[in-house]
Structures are given as structure tokens and as C-alpha cells.
mmCIF file of C-alpha atoms in Angstrom:
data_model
loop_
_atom_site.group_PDB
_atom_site.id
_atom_site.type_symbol
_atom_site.label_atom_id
_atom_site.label_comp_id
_atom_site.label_asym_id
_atom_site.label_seq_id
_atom_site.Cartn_x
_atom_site.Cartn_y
_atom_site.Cartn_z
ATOM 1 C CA UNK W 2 109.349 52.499 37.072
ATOM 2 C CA UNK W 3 106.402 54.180 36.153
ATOM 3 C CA UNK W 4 104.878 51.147 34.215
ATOM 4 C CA UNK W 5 103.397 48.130 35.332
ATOM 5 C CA UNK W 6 102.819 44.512 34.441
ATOM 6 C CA UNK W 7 100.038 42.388 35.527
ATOM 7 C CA UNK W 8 100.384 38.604 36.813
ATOM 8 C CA UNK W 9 98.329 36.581 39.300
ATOM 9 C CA UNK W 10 99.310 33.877 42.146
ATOM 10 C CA UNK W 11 97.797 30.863 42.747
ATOM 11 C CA UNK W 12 97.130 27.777 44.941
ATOM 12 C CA UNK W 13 95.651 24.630 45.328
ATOM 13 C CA UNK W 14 92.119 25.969 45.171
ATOM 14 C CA UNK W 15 92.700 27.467 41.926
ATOM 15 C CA UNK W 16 92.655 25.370 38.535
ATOM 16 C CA UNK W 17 95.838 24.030 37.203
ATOM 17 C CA UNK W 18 94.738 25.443 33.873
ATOM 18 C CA UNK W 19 94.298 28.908 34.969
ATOM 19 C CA UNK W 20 93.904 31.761 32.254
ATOM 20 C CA UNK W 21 96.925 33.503 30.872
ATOM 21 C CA UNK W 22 95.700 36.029 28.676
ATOM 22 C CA UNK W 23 97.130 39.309 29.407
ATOM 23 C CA UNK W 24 99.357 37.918 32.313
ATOM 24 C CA UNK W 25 102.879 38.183 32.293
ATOM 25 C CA UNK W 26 103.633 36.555 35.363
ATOM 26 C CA UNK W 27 102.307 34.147 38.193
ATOM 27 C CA UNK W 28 103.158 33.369 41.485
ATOM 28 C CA UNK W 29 102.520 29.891 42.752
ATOM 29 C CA UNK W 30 102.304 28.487 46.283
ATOM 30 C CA UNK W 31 104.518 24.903 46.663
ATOM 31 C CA UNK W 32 104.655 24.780 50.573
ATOM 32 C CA UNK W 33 103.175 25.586 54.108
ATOM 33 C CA UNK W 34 105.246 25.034 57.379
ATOM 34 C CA UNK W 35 107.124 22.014 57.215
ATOM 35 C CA UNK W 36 104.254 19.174 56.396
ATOM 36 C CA UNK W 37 102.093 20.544 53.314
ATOM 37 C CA UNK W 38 102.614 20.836 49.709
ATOM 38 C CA UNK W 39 100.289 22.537 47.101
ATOM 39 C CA UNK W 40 99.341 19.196 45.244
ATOM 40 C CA UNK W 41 98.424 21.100 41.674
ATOM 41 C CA UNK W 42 101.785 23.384 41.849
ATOM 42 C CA UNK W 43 103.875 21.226 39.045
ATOM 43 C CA UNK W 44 100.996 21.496 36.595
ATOM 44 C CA UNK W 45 100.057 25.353 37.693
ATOM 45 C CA UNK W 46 104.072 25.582 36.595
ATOM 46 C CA UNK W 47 103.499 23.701 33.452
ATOM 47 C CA UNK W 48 100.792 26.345 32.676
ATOM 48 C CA UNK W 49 102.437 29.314 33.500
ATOM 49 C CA UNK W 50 105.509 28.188 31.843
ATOM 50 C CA UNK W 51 103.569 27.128 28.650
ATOM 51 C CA UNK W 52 102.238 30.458 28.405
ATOM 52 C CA UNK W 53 105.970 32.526 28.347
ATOM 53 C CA UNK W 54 104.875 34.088 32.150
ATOM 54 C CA UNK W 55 107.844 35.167 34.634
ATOM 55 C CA UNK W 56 107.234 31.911 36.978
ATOM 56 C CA UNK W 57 107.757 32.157 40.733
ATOM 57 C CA UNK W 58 106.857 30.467 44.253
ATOM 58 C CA UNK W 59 106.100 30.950 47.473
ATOM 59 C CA UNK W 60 106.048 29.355 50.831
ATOM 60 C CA UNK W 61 103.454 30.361 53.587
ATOM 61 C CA UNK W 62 105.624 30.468 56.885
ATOM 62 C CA UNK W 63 104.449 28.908 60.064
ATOM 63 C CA UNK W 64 105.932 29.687 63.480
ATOM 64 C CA UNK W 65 108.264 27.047 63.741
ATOM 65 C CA UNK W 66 111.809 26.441 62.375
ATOM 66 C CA UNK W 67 112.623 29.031 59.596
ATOM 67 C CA UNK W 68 115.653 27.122 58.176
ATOM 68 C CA UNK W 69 113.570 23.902 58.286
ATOM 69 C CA UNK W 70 111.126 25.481 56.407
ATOM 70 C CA UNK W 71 113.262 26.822 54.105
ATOM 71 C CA UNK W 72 114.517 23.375 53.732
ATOM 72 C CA UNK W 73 111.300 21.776 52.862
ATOM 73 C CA UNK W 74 110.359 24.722 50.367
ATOM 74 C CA UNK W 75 113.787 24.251 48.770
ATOM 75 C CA UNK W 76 113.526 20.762 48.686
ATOM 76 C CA UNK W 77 110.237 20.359 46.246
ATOM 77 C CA UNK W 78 111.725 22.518 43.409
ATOM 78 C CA UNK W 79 114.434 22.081 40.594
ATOM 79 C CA UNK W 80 115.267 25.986 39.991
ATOM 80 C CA UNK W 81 115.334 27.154 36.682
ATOM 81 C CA UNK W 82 117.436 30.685 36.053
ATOM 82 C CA UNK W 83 114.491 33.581 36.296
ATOM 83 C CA UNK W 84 112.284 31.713 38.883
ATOM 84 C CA UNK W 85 111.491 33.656 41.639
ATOM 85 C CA UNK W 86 110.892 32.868 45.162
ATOM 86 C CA UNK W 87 108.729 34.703 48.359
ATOM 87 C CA UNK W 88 107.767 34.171 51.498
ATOM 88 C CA UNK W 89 104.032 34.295 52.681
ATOM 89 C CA UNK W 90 104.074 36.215 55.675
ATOM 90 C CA UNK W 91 100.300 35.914 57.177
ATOM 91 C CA UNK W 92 100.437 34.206 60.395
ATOM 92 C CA UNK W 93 100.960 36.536 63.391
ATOM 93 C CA UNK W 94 102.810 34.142 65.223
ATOM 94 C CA UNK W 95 105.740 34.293 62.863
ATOM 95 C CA UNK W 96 108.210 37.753 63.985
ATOM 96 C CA UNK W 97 109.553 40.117 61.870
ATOM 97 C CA UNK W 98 113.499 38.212 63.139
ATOM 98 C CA UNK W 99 112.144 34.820 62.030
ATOM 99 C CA UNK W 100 110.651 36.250 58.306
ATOM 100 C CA UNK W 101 114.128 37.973 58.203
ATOM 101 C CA UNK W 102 115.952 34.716 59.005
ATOM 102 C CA UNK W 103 113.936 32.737 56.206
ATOM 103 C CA UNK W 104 114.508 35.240 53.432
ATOM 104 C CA UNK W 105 118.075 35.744 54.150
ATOM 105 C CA UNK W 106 118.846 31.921 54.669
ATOM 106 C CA UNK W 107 117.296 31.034 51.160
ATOM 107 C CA UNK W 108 119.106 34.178 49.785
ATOM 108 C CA UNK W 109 122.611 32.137 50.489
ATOM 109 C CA UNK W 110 120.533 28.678 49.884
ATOM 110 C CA UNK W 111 119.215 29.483 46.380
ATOM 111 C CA UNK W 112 122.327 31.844 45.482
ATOM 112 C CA UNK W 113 121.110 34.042 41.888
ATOM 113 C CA UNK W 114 117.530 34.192 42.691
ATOM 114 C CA UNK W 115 115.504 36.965 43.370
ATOM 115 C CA UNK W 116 113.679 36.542 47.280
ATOM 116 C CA UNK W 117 110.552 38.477 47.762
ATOM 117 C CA UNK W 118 108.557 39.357 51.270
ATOM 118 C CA UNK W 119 104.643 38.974 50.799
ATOM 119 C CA UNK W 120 102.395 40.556 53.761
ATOM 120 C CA UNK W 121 100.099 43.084 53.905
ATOM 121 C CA UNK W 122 100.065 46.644 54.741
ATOM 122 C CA UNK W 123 99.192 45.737 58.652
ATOM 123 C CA UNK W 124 102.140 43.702 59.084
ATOM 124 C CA UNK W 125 104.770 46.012 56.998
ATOM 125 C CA UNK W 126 103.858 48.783 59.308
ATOM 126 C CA UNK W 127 102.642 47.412 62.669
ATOM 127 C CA UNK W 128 104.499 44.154 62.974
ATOM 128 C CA UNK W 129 107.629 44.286 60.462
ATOM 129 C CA UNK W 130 110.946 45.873 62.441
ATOM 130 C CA UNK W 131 113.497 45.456 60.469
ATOM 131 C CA UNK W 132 112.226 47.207 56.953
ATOM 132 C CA UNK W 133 114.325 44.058 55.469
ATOM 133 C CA UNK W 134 112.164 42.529 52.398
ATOM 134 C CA UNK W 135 114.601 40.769 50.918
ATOM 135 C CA UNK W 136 114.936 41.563 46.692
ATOM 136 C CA UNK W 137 111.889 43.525 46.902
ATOM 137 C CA UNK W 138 108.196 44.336 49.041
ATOM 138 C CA UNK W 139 105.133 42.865 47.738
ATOM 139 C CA UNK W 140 102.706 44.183 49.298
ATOM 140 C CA UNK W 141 98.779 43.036 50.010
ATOM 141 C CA UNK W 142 95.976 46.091 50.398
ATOM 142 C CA UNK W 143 92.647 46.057 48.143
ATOM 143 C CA UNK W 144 92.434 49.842 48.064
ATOM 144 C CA UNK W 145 90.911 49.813 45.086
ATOM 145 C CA UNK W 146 94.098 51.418 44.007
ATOM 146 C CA UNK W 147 95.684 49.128 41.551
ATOM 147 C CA UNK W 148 99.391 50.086 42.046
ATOM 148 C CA UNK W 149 99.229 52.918 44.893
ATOM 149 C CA UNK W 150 99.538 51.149 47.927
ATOM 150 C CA UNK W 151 99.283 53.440 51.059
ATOM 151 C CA UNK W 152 102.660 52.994 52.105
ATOM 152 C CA UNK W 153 105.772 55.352 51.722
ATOM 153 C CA UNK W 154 108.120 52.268 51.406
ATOM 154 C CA UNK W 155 109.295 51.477 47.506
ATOM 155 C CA UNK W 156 107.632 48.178 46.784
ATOM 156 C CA UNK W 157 107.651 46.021 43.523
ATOM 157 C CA UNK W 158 104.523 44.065 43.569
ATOM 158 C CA UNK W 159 101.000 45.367 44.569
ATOM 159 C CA UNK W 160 98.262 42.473 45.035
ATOM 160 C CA UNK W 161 95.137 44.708 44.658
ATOM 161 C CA UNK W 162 92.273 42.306 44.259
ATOM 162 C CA UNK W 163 91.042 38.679 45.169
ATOM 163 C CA UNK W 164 87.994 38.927 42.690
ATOM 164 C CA UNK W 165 87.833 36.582 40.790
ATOM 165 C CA UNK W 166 91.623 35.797 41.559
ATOM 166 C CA UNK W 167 94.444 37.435 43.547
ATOM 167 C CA UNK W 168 96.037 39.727 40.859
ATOM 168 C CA UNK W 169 98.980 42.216 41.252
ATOM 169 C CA UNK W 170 100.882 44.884 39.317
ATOM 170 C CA UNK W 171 104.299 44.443 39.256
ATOM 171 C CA UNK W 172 106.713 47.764 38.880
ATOM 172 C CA UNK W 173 108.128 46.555 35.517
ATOM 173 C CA UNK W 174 107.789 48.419 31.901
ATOM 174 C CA UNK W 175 107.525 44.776 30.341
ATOM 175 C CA UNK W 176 107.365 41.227 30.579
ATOM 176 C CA UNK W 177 110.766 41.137 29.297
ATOM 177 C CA UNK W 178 112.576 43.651 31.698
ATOM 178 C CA UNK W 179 110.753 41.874 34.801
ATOM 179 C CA UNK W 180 112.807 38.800 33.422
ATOM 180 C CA UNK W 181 116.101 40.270 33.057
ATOM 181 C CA UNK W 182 115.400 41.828 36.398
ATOM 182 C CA UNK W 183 114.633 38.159 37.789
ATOM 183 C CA UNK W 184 117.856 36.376 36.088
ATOM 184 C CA UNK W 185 120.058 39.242 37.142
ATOM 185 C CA UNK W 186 120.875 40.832 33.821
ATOM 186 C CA UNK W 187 119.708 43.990 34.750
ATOM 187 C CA UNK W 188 119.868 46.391 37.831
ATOM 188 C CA UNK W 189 117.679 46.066 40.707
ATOM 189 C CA UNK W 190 115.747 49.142 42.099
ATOM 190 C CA UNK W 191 118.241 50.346 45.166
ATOM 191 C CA UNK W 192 119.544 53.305 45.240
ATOM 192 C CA UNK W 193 122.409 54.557 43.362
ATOM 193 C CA UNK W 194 125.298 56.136 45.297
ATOM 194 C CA UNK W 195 123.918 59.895 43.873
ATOM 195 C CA UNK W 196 121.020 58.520 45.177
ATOM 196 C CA UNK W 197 122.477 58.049 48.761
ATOM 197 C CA UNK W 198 124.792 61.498 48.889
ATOM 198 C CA UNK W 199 121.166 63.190 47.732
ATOM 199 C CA UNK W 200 119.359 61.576 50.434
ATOM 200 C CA UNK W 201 116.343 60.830 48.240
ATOM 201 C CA UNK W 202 114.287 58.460 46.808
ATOM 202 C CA UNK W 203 112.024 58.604 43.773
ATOM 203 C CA UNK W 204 108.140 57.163 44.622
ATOM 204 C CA UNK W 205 105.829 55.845 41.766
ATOM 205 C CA UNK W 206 108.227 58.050 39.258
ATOM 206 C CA UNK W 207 107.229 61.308 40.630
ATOM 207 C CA UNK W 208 107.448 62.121 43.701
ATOM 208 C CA UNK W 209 111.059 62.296 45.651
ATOM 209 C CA UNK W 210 110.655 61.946 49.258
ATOM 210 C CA UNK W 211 113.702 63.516 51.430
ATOM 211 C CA UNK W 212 114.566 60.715 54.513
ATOM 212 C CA UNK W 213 113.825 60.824 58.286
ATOM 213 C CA UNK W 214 111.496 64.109 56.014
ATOM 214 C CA UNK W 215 108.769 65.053 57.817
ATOM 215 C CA UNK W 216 106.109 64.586 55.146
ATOM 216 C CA UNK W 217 107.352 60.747 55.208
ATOM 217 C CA UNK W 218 106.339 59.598 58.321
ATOM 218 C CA UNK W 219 106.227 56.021 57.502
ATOM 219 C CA UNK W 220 109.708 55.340 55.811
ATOM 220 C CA UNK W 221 111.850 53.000 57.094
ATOM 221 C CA UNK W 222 115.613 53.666 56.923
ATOM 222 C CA UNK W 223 117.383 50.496 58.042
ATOM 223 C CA UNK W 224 116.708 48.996 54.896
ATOM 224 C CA UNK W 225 119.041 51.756 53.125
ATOM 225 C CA UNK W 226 121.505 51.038 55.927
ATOM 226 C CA UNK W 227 121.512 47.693 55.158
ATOM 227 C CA UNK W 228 121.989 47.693 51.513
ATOM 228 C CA UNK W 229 124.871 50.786 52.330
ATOM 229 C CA UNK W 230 126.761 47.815 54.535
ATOM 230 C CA UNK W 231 126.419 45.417 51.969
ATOM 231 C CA UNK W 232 127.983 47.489 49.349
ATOM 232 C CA UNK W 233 130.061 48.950 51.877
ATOM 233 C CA UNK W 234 131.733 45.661 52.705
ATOM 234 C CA UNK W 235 131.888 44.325 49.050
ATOM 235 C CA UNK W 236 134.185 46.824 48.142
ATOM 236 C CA UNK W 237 136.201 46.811 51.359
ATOM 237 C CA UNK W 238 136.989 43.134 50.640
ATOM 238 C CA UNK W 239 137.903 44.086 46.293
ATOM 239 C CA UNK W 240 139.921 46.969 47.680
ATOM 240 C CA UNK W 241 141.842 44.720 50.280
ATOM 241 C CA UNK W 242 142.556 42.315 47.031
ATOM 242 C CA UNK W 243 143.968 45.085 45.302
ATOM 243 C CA UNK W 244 145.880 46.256 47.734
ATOM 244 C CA UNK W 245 147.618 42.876 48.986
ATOM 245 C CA UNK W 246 148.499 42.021 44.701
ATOM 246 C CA UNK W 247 150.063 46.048 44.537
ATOM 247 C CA UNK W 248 152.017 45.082 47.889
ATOM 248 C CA UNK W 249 153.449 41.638 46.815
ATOM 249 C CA UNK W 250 154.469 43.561 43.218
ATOM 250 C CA UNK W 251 156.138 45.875 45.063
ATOM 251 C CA UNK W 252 158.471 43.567 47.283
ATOM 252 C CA UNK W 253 159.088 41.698 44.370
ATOM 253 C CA UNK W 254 160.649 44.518 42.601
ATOM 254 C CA UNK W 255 162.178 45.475 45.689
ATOM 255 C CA UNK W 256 163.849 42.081 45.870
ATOM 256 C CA UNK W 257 164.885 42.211 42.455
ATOM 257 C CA UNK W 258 166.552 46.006 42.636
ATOM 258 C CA UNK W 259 168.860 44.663 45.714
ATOM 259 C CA UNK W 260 170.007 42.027 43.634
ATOM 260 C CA UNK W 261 171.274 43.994 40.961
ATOM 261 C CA UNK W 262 172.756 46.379 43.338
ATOM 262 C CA UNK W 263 174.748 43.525 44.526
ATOM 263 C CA UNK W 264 175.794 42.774 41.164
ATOM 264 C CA UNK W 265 176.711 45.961 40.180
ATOM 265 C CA UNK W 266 179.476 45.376 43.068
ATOM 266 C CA UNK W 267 180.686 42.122 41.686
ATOM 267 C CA UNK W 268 179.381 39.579 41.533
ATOM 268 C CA UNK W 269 179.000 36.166 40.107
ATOM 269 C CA UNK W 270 175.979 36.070 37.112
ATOM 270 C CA UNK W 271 175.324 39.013 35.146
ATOM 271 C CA UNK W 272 172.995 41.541 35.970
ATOM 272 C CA UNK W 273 170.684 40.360 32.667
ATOM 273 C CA UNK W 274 170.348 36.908 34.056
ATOM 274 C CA UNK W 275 169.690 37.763 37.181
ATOM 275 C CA UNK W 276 167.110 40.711 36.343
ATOM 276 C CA UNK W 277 165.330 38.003 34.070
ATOM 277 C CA UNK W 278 165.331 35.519 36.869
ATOM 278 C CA UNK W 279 163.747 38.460 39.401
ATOM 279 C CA UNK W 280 161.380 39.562 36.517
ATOM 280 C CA UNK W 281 159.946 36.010 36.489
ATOM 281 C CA UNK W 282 158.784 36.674 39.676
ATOM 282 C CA UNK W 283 157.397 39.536 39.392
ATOM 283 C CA UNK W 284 155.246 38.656 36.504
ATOM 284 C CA UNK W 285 153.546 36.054 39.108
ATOM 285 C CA UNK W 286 152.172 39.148 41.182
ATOM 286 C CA UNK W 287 151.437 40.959 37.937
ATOM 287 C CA UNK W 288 149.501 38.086 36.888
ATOM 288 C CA UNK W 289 147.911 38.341 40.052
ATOM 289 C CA UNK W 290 147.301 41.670 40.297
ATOM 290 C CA UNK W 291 145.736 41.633 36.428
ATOM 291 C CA UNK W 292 143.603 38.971 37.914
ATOM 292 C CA UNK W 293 142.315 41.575 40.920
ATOM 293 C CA UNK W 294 141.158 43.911 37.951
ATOM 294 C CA UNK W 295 139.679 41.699 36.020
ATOM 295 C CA UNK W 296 137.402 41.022 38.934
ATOM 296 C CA UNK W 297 136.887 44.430 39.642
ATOM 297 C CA UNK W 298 135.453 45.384 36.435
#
């Protein structure tokens, strides 16, 4: 994506009537730990909202519980399709396993939503070990770079400034594709199998950085090896579908053949009824089977 979008996030010490103009998306905080809530985030939603933005929240994580703050973060907001949801990841006594845990629980908790990481540069290379971020990287450095954050890793959003508010570029052509991107009608940015067999990985739409390369000190792997097992297993459990619906076809037309070779010897019922009786059966698997490809596709 070699456009980007600008938004802003907010908290409870900016206004609830923020400006909009030329924003096309804002990221509010709703929660801290288990005990605080951003008093001004329903109206700061009412604003964005009003205005058309892409609307999304965040919760900054505390050492602590990660499901229990997950919970809690959860439990202040009725989802709407398109909102999406990060976790603040400031506090040093948070590890990279307990951000992972928190991101991944809310993945299966909020089921259809996008899950972002939020930390800065510092923690993505010095304390993160997992190169997991969840639906996407946002990343924090005021390099005075406004979208080319010094890091090798693809990201989506880039917070580049806290004057006069924190304000980011997001790796979206338009408002509208950063939408269809957030409800899910439209690809995400992982690598295509090509992609994968290549061994390659397109940066800021120009540059195409080989893995484990030596001119990309800095990139992370296991996050490809993740999504690879994902996809990996998705398919091994369609395939097994498949293969179980062929199977029970083909022992149902097995069954059926034996019968009418026992007819063909004498027997009582002609081989019509009985074929039609066998055939009945058989169109049970086939409905199954039809059912297999239709989830497939």
C-alpha cells in the first residue's frame, strides 16, 4: 500500500469534540488494567462516528491478568461491524507472552474484528519475542518521518507525532478500503502463497526484502510461520471434510453394486427397486459432499 490515510487517537485528556477535518479514522482509549475507564470515550465515539471516521479502541495493559483485562475492555463496549480494537502495550512490566495472550484471547472473544498491537519501536525490537501483532503492527516513533518507521517489520499504522495530538498514517489508499479492510470484505496484508514460495516481502511498495537476508537484520520470521500454520491447518481440516464425504459416497455405492450383484443371481425385488432404494442413500453423502464444496469455495 503505497498510500496513506490520516486519523488520530484519543483519551480522556483530549476533548470529546475533537476536530475531524481531514481525519479518516480515530482510535479511542475505553480501559486501563482492570479498574479504570476513559470517562469521555462514549461521546469521543459519538464524535468520531458523527463525522463518517473508521472508529476503534484500545485498552492500556497492566501487568496483571490478561484475560481479566480483556474481560473488562470487552465488557464496556457494544461492537458495531468495522470497529477496531488494540492493545496499549507501554508498561514494561507486561511480557511479550502476556501481550500475546491478550490479543489472541480477544481475537476468539470478539470473533470478526480486526486486533491491533500498539508499542513503540523499543519494545517491538528489544522487548517483543514473538513478532505476533495480532491483525496488524502499529507502531509509535516520532522520527519526523510520517510513515517510515525505522523498522524492517510490515506495519499498518505509524503514530508519528504528539503535537498538538497523537496522529498516525495508516497504510490504506482510502477511508473506504481501511473500512472494508476492518469489516473483513477485503484481504488483509499477509502474504500470498507466491509470496511465501518467493521468500519475499514487499516494504512501503518498493522495496522487496529477501528473509533471514542479510541486508534485513531486524525481520522477524515467526510471524510468517505463524500465519503459514494457521493456513496450514485450515485447509488440513477442509481437506479432511472432503475426504471423509468422497469416502462415505464411495461405500455407499459400494453397498449398492453388491446388492445388485445379488440380484442379478436371483433374487426377490427387482434390480430397479432395489438400485432406487441404494441410490437414496447415496444421494445423502452426495448431499453431503455438495455441502463440503460449498464450504470450500
Amino acid at each position: 500500500m503505497a498510500d496513506h490515510i490520516k486519523g488520530i487517537d484519543v483519551a480522556s485528556y483530549q476533548s470529546e469534540n475533537y476536530g475531524t477535518r481531514g481525519l479518516d479514522f480515530v482510535i479511542i482509549k475505553i480501559t486501563e488494567g482492570t479498574s479504570y475507564t476513559n470517562p469521555k470515550w462514549v461521546a469521543q465515539r459519538q464524535t468520531g462516528r458523527d463525522a463518517g471516521l473508521v472508529t476503534g479502541f484500545y485498552h492500556f495493559v497492566r501487568p496483571g491478568s490478561m484475560k481479566a483485562q480483556a474481560d473488562y475492555f470487552l465488557s464496556k463496549i457494544n461492537l458495531r461491524a468495522g470497529d477496531v480494537l488494540a492493545l496499549d502495550w507501554e508498561d514494561s512490566g507486561v511480557s511479550s507472552a502476556d501481550k500475546d495472550t491478550w490479543i489472541r484471547y480477544v481475537q476468539g472473544k470478539a470473533e470478526g474484528h480486526r486486533v491491533l498491537l500498539y508499542c513503540n519501536v523499543d519494545f517491538w525490537l528489544n522487548r517483543d519475542t514473538s513478532s505476533f501483532a495480532g491483525d496488524g503492527l502499529w507502531i509509535a516513533q516520532y522520527n519526523g518521518r510520517p510513515g517510515q518507521p525505522s523498522i524492517q517489520h510490515p506495519w499498518l499504522l505509524h503514530q508519528y507525532t504528539s503535537d498538538p495530538i497523537d496522529t498516525n498514517l495508516a497504510r490504506f489508499d482510502s477511508r473506504a478500503a481501511m473500512r472494508a479492510w476492518a469489516t473483513g470484505s477485503q484481504e488483509d496484508d499477509m502474504p500470498s502463497q507466491k509470496d511465501l514460495y518467493d521468500g519475499a516481502w514487499e516494504l512501503d511498495g518498493q522495496m522487496t526484502v529477501p528473509w533471514g537476508s542479510d541486508t534485513n537484520p531486524q525481520w522477524k520470521p515467526k510471524s510468517v510461520l505463524i500465519h503459514i500454520g494457521e493456513v496450514a491447518r485450515e485447509t488440513r481440516g477442509r481437506v479432511k471434510g472432503l475426504e471423509n464425504a468422497v469416502a462415505e459416497l464411495t461405500a455407499k455405492g459400494a453397498a449398492r453394486d453388491a446388492v445388485l450383484a445379488k440380484l442379478a443371481e436371483g433374487g426377490g425385488l427387482t434390480a430397479a427397486e432395489i438400485q432406487a432404494a441404494a441410490e437414496a442413500g447415496a444421494r445423502a453423502a452426495l448431499d453431503r459432499l455438495a455441502d463440503a464444496l460449498a464450504t470450500e469455495e
